[in-house]
CSV table of C-alpha atoms and ligand atoms in Angstrom, one decimal:
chain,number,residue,atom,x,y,z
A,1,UNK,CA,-52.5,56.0,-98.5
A,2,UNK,CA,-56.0,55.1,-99.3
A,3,UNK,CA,-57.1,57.6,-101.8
A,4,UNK,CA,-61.2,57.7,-103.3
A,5,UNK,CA,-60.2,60.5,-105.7
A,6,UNK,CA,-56.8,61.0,-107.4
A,7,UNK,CA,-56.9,64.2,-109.6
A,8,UNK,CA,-53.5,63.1,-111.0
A,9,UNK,CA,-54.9,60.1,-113.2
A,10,UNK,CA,-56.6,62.8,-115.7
A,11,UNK,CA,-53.4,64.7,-116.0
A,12,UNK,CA,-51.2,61.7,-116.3
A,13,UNK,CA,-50.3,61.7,-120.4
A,14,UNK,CA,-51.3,64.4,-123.0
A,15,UNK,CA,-54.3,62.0,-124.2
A,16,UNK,CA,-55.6,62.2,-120.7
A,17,UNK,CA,-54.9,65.8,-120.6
A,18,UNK,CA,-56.2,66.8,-124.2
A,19,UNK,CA,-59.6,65.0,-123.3
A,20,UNK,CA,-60.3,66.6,-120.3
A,21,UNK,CA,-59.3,70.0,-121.6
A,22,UNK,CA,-61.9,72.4,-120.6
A,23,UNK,CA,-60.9,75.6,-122.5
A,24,UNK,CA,-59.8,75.2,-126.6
A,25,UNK,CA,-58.5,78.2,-128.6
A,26,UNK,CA,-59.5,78.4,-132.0
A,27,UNK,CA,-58.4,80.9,-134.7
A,28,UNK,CA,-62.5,82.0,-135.1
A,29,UNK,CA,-61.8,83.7,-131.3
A,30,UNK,CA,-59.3,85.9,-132.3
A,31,UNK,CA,-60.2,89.6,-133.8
A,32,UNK,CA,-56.6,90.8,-135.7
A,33,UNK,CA,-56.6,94.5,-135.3
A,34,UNK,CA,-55.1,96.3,-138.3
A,35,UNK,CA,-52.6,99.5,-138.4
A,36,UNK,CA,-53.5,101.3,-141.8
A,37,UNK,CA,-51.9,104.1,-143.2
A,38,UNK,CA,-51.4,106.0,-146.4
A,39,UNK,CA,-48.9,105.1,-149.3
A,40,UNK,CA,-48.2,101.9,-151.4
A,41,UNK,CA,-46.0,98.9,-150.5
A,42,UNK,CA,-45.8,101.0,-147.0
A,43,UNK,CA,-44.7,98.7,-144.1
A,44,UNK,CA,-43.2,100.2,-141.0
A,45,UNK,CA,-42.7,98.7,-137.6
A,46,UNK,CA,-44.4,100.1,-135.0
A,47,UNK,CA,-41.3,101.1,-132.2
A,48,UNK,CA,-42.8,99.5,-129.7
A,49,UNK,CA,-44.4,96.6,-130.5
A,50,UNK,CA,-42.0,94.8,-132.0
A,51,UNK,CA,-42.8,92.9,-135.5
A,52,UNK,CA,-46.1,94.5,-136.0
A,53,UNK,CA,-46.4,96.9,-138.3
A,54,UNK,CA,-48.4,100.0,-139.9
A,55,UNK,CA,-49.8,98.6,-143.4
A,56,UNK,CA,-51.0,100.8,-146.4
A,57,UNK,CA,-54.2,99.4,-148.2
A,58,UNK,CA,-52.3,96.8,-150.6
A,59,UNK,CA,-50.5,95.0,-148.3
A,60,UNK,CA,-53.5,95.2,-145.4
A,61,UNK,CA,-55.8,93.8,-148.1
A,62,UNK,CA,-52.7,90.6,-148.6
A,63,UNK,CA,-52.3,90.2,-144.8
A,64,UNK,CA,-56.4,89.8,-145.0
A,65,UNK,CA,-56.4,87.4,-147.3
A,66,UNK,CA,-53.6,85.2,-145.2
A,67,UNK,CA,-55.5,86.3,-141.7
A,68,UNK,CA,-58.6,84.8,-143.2
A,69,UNK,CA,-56.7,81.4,-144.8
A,70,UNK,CA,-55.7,80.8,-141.2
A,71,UNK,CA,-59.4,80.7,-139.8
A,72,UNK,CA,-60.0,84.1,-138.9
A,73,UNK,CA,-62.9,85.4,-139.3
A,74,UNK,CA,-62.8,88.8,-138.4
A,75,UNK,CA,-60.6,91.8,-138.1
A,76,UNK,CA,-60.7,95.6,-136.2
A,77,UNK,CA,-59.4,98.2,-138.2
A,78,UNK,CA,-57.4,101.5,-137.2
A,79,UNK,CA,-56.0,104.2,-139.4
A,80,UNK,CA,-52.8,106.7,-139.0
A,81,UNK,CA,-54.3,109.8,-139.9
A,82,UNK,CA,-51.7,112.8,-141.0
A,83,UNK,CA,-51.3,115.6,-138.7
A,84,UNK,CA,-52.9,118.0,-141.3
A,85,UNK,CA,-56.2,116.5,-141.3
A,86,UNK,CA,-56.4,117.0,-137.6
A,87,UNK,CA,-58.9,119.2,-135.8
A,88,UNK,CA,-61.4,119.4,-133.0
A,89,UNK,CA,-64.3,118.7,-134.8
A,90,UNK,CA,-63.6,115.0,-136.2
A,91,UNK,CA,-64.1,116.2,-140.0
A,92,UNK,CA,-62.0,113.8,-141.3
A,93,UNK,CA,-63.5,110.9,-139.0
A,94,UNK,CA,-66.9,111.0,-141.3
A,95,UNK,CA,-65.0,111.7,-144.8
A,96,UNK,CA,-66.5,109.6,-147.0
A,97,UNK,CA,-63.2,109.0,-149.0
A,98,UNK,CA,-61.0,109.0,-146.2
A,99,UNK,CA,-58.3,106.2,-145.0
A,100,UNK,CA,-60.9,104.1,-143.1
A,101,UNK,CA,-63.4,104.1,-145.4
A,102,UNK,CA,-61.1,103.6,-148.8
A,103,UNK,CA,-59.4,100.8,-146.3
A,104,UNK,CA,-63.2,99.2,-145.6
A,105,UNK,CA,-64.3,98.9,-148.9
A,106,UNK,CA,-60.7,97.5,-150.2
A,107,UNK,CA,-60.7,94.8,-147.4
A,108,UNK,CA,-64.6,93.9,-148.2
A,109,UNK,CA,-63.5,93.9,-152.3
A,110,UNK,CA,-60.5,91.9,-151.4
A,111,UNK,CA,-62.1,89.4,-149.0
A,112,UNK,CA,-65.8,89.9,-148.9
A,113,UNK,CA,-66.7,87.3,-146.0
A,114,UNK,CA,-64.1,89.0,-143.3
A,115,UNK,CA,-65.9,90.9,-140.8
A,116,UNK,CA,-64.5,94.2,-140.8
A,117,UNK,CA,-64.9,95.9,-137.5
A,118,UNK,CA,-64.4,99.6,-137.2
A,119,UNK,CA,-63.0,101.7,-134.5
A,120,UNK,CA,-65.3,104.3,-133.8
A,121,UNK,CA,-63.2,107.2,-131.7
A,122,UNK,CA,-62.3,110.4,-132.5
A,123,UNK,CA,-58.3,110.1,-131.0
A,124,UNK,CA,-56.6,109.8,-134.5
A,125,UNK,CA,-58.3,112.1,-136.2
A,126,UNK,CA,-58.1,114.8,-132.8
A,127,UNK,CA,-55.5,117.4,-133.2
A,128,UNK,CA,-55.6,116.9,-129.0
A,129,UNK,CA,-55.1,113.2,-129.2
A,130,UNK,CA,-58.2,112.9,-127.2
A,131,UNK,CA,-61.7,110.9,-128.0
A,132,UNK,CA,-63.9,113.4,-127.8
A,133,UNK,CA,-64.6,117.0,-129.0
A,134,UNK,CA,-62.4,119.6,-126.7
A,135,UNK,CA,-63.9,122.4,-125.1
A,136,UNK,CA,-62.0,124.7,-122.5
A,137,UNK,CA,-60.0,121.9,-121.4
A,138,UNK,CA,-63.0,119.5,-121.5
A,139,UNK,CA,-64.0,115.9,-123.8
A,140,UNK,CA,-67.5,117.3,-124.1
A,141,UNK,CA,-69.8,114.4,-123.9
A,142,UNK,CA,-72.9,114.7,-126.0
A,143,UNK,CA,-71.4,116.7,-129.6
A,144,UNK,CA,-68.6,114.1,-129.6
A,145,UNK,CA,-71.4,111.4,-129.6
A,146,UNK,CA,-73.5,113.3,-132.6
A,147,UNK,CA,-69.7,112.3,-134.5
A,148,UNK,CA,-69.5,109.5,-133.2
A,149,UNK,CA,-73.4,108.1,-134.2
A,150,UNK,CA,-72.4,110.2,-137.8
A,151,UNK,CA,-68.8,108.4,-138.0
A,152,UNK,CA,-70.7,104.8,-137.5
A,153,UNK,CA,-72.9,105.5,-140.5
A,154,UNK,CA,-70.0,106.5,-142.7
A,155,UNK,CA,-68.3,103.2,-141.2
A,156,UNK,CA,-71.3,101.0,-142.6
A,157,UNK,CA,-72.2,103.1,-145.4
A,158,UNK,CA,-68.5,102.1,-146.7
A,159,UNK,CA,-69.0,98.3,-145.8
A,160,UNK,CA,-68.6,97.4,-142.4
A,161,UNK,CA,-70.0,94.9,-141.1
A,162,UNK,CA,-69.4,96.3,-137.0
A,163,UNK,CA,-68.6,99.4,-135.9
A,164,UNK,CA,-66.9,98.8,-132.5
A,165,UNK,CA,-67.1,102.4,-130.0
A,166,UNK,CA,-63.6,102.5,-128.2
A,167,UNK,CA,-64.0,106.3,-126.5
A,168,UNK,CA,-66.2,105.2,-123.4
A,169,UNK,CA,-68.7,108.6,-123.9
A,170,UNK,CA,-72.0,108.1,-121.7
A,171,UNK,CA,-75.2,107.4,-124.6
A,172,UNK,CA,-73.0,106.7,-127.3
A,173,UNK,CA,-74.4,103.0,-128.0
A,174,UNK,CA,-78.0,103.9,-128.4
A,175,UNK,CA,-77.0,107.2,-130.7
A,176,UNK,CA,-75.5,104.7,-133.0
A,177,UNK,CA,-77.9,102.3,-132.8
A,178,UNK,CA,-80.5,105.1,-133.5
A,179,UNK,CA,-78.4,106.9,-136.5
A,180,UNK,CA,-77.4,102.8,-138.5
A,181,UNK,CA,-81.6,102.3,-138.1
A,182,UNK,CA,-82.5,106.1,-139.5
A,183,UNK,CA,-80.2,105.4,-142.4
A,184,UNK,CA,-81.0,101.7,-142.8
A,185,UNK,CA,-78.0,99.8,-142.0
A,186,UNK,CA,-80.0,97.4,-140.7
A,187,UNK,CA,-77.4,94.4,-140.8
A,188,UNK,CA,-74.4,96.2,-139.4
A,189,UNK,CA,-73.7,95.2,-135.7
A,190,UNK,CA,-72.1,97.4,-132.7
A,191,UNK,CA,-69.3,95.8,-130.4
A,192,UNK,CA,-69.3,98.4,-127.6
A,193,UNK,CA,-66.1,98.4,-125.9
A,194,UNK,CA,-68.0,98.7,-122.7
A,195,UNK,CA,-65.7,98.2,-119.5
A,196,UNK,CA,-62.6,100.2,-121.0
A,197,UNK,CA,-60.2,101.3,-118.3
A,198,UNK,CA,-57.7,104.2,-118.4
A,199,UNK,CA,-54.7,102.2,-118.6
A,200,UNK,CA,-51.1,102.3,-119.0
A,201,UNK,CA,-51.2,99.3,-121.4
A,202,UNK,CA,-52.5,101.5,-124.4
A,203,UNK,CA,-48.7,102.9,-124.8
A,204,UNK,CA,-47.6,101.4,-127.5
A,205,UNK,CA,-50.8,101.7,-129.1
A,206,UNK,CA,-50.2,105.5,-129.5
A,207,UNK,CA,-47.0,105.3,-130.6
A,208,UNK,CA,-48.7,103.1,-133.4
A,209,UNK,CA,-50.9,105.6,-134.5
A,210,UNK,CA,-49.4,108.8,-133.0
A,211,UNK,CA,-52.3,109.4,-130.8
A,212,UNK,CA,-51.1,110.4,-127.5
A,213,UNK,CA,-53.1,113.1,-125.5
A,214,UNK,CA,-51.9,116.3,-126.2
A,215,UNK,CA,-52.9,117.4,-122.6
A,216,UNK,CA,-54.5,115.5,-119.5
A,217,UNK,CA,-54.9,111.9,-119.3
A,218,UNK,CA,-58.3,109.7,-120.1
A,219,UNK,CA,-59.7,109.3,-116.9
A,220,UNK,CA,-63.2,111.5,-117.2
A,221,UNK,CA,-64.0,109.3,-119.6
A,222,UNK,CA,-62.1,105.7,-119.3
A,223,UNK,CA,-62.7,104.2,-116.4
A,224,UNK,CA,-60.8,104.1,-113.0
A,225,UNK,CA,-59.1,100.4,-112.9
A,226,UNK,CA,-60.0,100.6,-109.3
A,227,UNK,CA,-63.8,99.5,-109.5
A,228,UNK,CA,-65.7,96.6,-110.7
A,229,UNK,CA,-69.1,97.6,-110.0
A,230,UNK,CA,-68.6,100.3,-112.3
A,231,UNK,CA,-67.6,97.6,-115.7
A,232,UNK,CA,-71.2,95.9,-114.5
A,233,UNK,CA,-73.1,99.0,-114.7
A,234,UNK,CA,-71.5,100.4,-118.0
A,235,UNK,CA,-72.0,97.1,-119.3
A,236,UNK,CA,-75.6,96.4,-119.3
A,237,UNK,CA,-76.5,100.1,-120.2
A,238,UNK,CA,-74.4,99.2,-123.4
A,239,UNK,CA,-76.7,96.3,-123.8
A,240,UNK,CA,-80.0,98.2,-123.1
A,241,UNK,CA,-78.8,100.6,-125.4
A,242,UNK,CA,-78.6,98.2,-128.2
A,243,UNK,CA,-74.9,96.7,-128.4
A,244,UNK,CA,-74.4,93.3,-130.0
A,245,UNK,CA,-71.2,92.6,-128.5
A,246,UNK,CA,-69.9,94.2,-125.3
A,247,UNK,CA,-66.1,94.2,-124.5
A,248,UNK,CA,-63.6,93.9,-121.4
A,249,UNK,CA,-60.2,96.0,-122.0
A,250,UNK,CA,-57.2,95.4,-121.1
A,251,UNK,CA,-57.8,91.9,-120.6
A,252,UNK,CA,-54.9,90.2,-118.9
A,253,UNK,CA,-55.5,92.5,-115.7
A,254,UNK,CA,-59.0,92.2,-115.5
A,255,UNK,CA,-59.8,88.8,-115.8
A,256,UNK,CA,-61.9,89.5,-112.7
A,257,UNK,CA,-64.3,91.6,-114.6
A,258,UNK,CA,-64.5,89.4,-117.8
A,259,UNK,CA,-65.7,86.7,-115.6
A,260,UNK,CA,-68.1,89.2,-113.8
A,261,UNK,CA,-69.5,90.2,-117.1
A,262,UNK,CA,-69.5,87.3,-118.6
A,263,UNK,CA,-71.9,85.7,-115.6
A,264,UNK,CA,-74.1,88.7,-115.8
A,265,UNK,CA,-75.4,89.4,-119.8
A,266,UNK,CA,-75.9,87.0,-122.4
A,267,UNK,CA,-74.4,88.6,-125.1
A,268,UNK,CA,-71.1,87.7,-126.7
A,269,UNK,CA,-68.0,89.1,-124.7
A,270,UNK,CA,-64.8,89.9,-126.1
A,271,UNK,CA,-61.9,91.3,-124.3
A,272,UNK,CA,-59.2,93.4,-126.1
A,273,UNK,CA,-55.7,92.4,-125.1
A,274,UNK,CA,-53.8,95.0,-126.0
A,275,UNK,CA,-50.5,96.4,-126.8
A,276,UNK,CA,-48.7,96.8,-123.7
A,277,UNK,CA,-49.7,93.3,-123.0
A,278,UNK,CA,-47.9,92.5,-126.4
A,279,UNK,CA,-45.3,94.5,-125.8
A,280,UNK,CA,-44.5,93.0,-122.2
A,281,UNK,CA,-44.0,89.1,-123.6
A,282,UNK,CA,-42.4,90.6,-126.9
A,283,UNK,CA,-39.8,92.2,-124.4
A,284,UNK,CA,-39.5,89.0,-122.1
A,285,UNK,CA,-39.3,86.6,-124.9
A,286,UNK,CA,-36.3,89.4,-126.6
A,287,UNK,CA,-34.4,89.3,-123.8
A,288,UNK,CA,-35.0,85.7,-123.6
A,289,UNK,CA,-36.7,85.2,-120.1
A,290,UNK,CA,-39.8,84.0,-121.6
A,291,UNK,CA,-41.0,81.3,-124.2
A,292,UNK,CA,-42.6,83.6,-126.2
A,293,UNK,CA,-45.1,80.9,-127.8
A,294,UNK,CA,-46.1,79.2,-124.6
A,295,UNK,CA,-46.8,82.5,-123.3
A,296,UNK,CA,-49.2,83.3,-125.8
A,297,UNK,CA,-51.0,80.3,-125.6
A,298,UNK,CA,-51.3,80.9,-121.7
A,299,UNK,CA,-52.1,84.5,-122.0
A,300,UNK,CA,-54.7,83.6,-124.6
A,301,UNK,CA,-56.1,80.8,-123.3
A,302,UNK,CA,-56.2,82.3,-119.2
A,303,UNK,CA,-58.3,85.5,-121.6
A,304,UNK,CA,-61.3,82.9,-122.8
A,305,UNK,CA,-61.1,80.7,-119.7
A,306,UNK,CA,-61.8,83.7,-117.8
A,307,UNK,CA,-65.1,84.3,-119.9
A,308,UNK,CA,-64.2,86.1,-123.4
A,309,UNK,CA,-65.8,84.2,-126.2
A,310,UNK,CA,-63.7,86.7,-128.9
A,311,UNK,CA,-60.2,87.8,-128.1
A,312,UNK,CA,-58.6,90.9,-129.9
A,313,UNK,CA,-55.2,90.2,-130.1
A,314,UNK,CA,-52.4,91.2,-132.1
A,315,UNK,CA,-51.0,88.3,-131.8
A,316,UNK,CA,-54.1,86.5,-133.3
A,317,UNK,CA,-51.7,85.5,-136.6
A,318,UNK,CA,-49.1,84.0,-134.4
A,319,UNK,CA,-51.6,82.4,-132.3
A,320,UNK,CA,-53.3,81.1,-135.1
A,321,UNK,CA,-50.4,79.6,-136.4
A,322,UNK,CA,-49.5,77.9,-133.3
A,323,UNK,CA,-52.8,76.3,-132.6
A,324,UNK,CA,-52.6,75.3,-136.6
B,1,LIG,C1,-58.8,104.6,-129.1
B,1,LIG,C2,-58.3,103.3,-128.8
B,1,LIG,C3,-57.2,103.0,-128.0
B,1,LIG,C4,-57.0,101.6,-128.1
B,1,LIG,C5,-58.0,101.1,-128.9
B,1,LIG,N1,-58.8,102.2,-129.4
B,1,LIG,C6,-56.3,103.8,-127.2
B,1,LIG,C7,-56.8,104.7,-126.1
B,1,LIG,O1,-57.9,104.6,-125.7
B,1,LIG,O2,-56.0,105.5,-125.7
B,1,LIG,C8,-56.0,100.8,-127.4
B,1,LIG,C9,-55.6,99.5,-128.0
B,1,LIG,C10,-54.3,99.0,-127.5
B,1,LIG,O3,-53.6,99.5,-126.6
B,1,LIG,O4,-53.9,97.9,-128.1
B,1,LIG,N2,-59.9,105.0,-128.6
C-alpha cells in the first residue's frame, strides 16, 4: 500500500499520544458535591453509593480542606434535613441558622477561597419530597419560586459564593437574580441547572438525603429525556434571565445535549454526573467487571470532550487523585 495519510503514526507511543491529546482533565473541572448532616464526628455511608458518605460540619470542613489541596476549587453543597423540620412551605430552607447555612459559613471560615455552591430546591426540606410547594396534588410554580429567590439570599447572606437552582420551576433564574441585586449580593453567581431531566439516575441521590417523592414522579417539572429542543430552549431563557453558569444533567446520557448547548451559549457549561452514574461503575468495578479507575477517567473525560467545561462529580476526589 501507498498510504498519503497514516492516522496511526500519532497514536504510535504514549509521547505521540500525550501530544496530540485533545481533551485534558484537571482537578479545577471538577465540582465535589457534599452530603452534610447534623451531629459531630458523624460519618455514614450512603447505601447506595458505595464509599461516599453523609458528613457533619467538622469533618465536611476536613474533607474541604483536602478537596482543595488536591486542586479543587469548588464544591456543591447538600444537607440531610430531619423529618421534623419538614413542611410544605420550605421554612426551614430560609432559616438563617439552619444546616446549610451553619455548613456555608464553616466551610468559608475553614477554607475561605473554595467556592461554595448551594443547592437551591426545596426537596429536603419538603415533607412531600418534592421541589416545589404542594397544592392539591400540584408543585405550584410561582410561590415555590418566591422560596426559592428568598432561599438564594439566605444562601449568600451566609457566604456563598453560587447558589446553583436544581428544581427546574419556569422564572426561577431571573427571581433570584432579581432578589441577590435587591439585597445587594452583588458578587454571588447563579449556576442554573438548566437542561435537568427526570431521571432514574438520581436514585441513590435520595437515598443520600432521604428525599424521595412522597407521591408522583418529577416529570411536570424535570424534563422529559425524550427531547432536545426542549434543553436549548430552557437553556438560553436561563441565560436571558441572568444565569452565570448553565448545566446539563445527568451527563453520561446526554452527551448529545452538552454538545448542543455547549455550541449554542457562551457561557460556562457544567454537566452534573450524578449518582446512579456513580453507582453503576461502583457496582461494575465491585463485582469486578470493570477497572474502576480507567472508567472514571473515560466517563470523565467523554463528559468535557462532549462540551462541559465544569464537571460535578462525586468522584471528583478520586479523579483528582488519579490525574495527580
Ligand atoms: C434536588 C436534586 C437532585 C439532585 C440534585 N439536586 C435530585 C432530584 O432532582 O430528584 C440529583 C443529584 C444526583 O443524583 O447525584 N433538586
Amino acid at each position: 500500500m501507498q498510504l498519503i495519510r497514516r492516522n496511526r503514526i500519532l497514536r504510535g507511543t504514549p509521547a505521540m499520544r500525550a501530544m496530540v491529546a485533545e481533551t485534558i482533565l484537571k482537578p479545577a473541572d471538577f465540582i465535589a458535591p457534599l452530603f452534610i448532616t447534623e451531629g459531630k464526628g458523624v460519618k455514614e455511608e450512603i447505601s447506595s453509593m458505595q464509599n461516599y458518605y453523609r458528613m457533619s460540619i467538622d469533618l465536611t470542613v476536613a474533607e474541604v480542606k483536602e478537596l482543595w489541596n488536591l486542586g479543587i476549587k469548588s464544591v456543591l453543597i447538600f444537607i440531610k434535613c430531619s423529618d421534623d423540620l419538614k413542611d410544605n412551605k420550605g421554612t426551614e430552607a430560609v432559616n438563617p441558622n439552619g444546616l446549610m447555612q451553619r455548613s456555608i459559613k464553616a466551610i468559608k471560615d475553614a477554607c475561605p477561597e473554595m467556592v461554595v455552591m448551594t443547592d437551591v430546591a426545596l426537596d429536603p426540606y419538603s415533607s412531600y419530597g418534592h421541589d416545589g410547594i404542594v397544592e392539591n396534588n400540584e408543585i405550584v410554580n410561582d410561590a415555590t419560586v418566591e422560596v426559592l429567590a428568598r432561599m438564594s439570599v439566605s444562601h449568600a447572606e451566609a457566604g456563598a459564593d453560587i447558589v446553583a437552582p436544581s428544581d427546574m420551576m419556569d422564572g426561577r433564574i431571573l427571581a433570584i437574580r432579581e432578589a441577590l441585586e435587591a439585597s445587594n449580593f452583588t458578587k454571588t453567581g447563579i449556576m442554573s441547572y438548566s437542561a435537568k431531566y427526570a431521571s432514574c439516575f438520581y436514585g441513590p441521590f435520595r437515598d443520600a438525603l432521604d428525599s424521595a417523592p412522597g407521591f408522583g414522579d418529577k416529570k411536570t417539572y424535570q424534563m422529559d429525556y425524550a427531547n432536545r429542543l426542549e434543553a436549548i430552549k430552557e437553556t438560553i431563557m436561563d441565560v436571558e434571565e441572568g444565569a452565570d453558569i448553565v448545566m446539563v444533567k445527568p451527563a453520561m446520557s446526554y452527551l448529545d445535549i452538552i454538545r448542543e448547548i455547549k455550541n449554542e451559549v457562551t457561557l460556562p457549561v457544567s454537566a452534573y454526573h450524578v449518582s446512579g452514574e456513580y453507582a453503576m461503575i461502583k457496582a461494575a468495578a465491585k463485582m469486578g467487571w470493570l477497572d474502576e479507575n480507567k472508567a472514571v477517567l473515560e466517563s470523565l473525560t467523554s463528559i468535557k470532550r462532549a462540551g462541559a467545561d465544569l464537571i460535578a462529580t462525586y468522584y471528583a476526589k478520586h479523579a483528582a487523585k488519579l490525574i495527580d
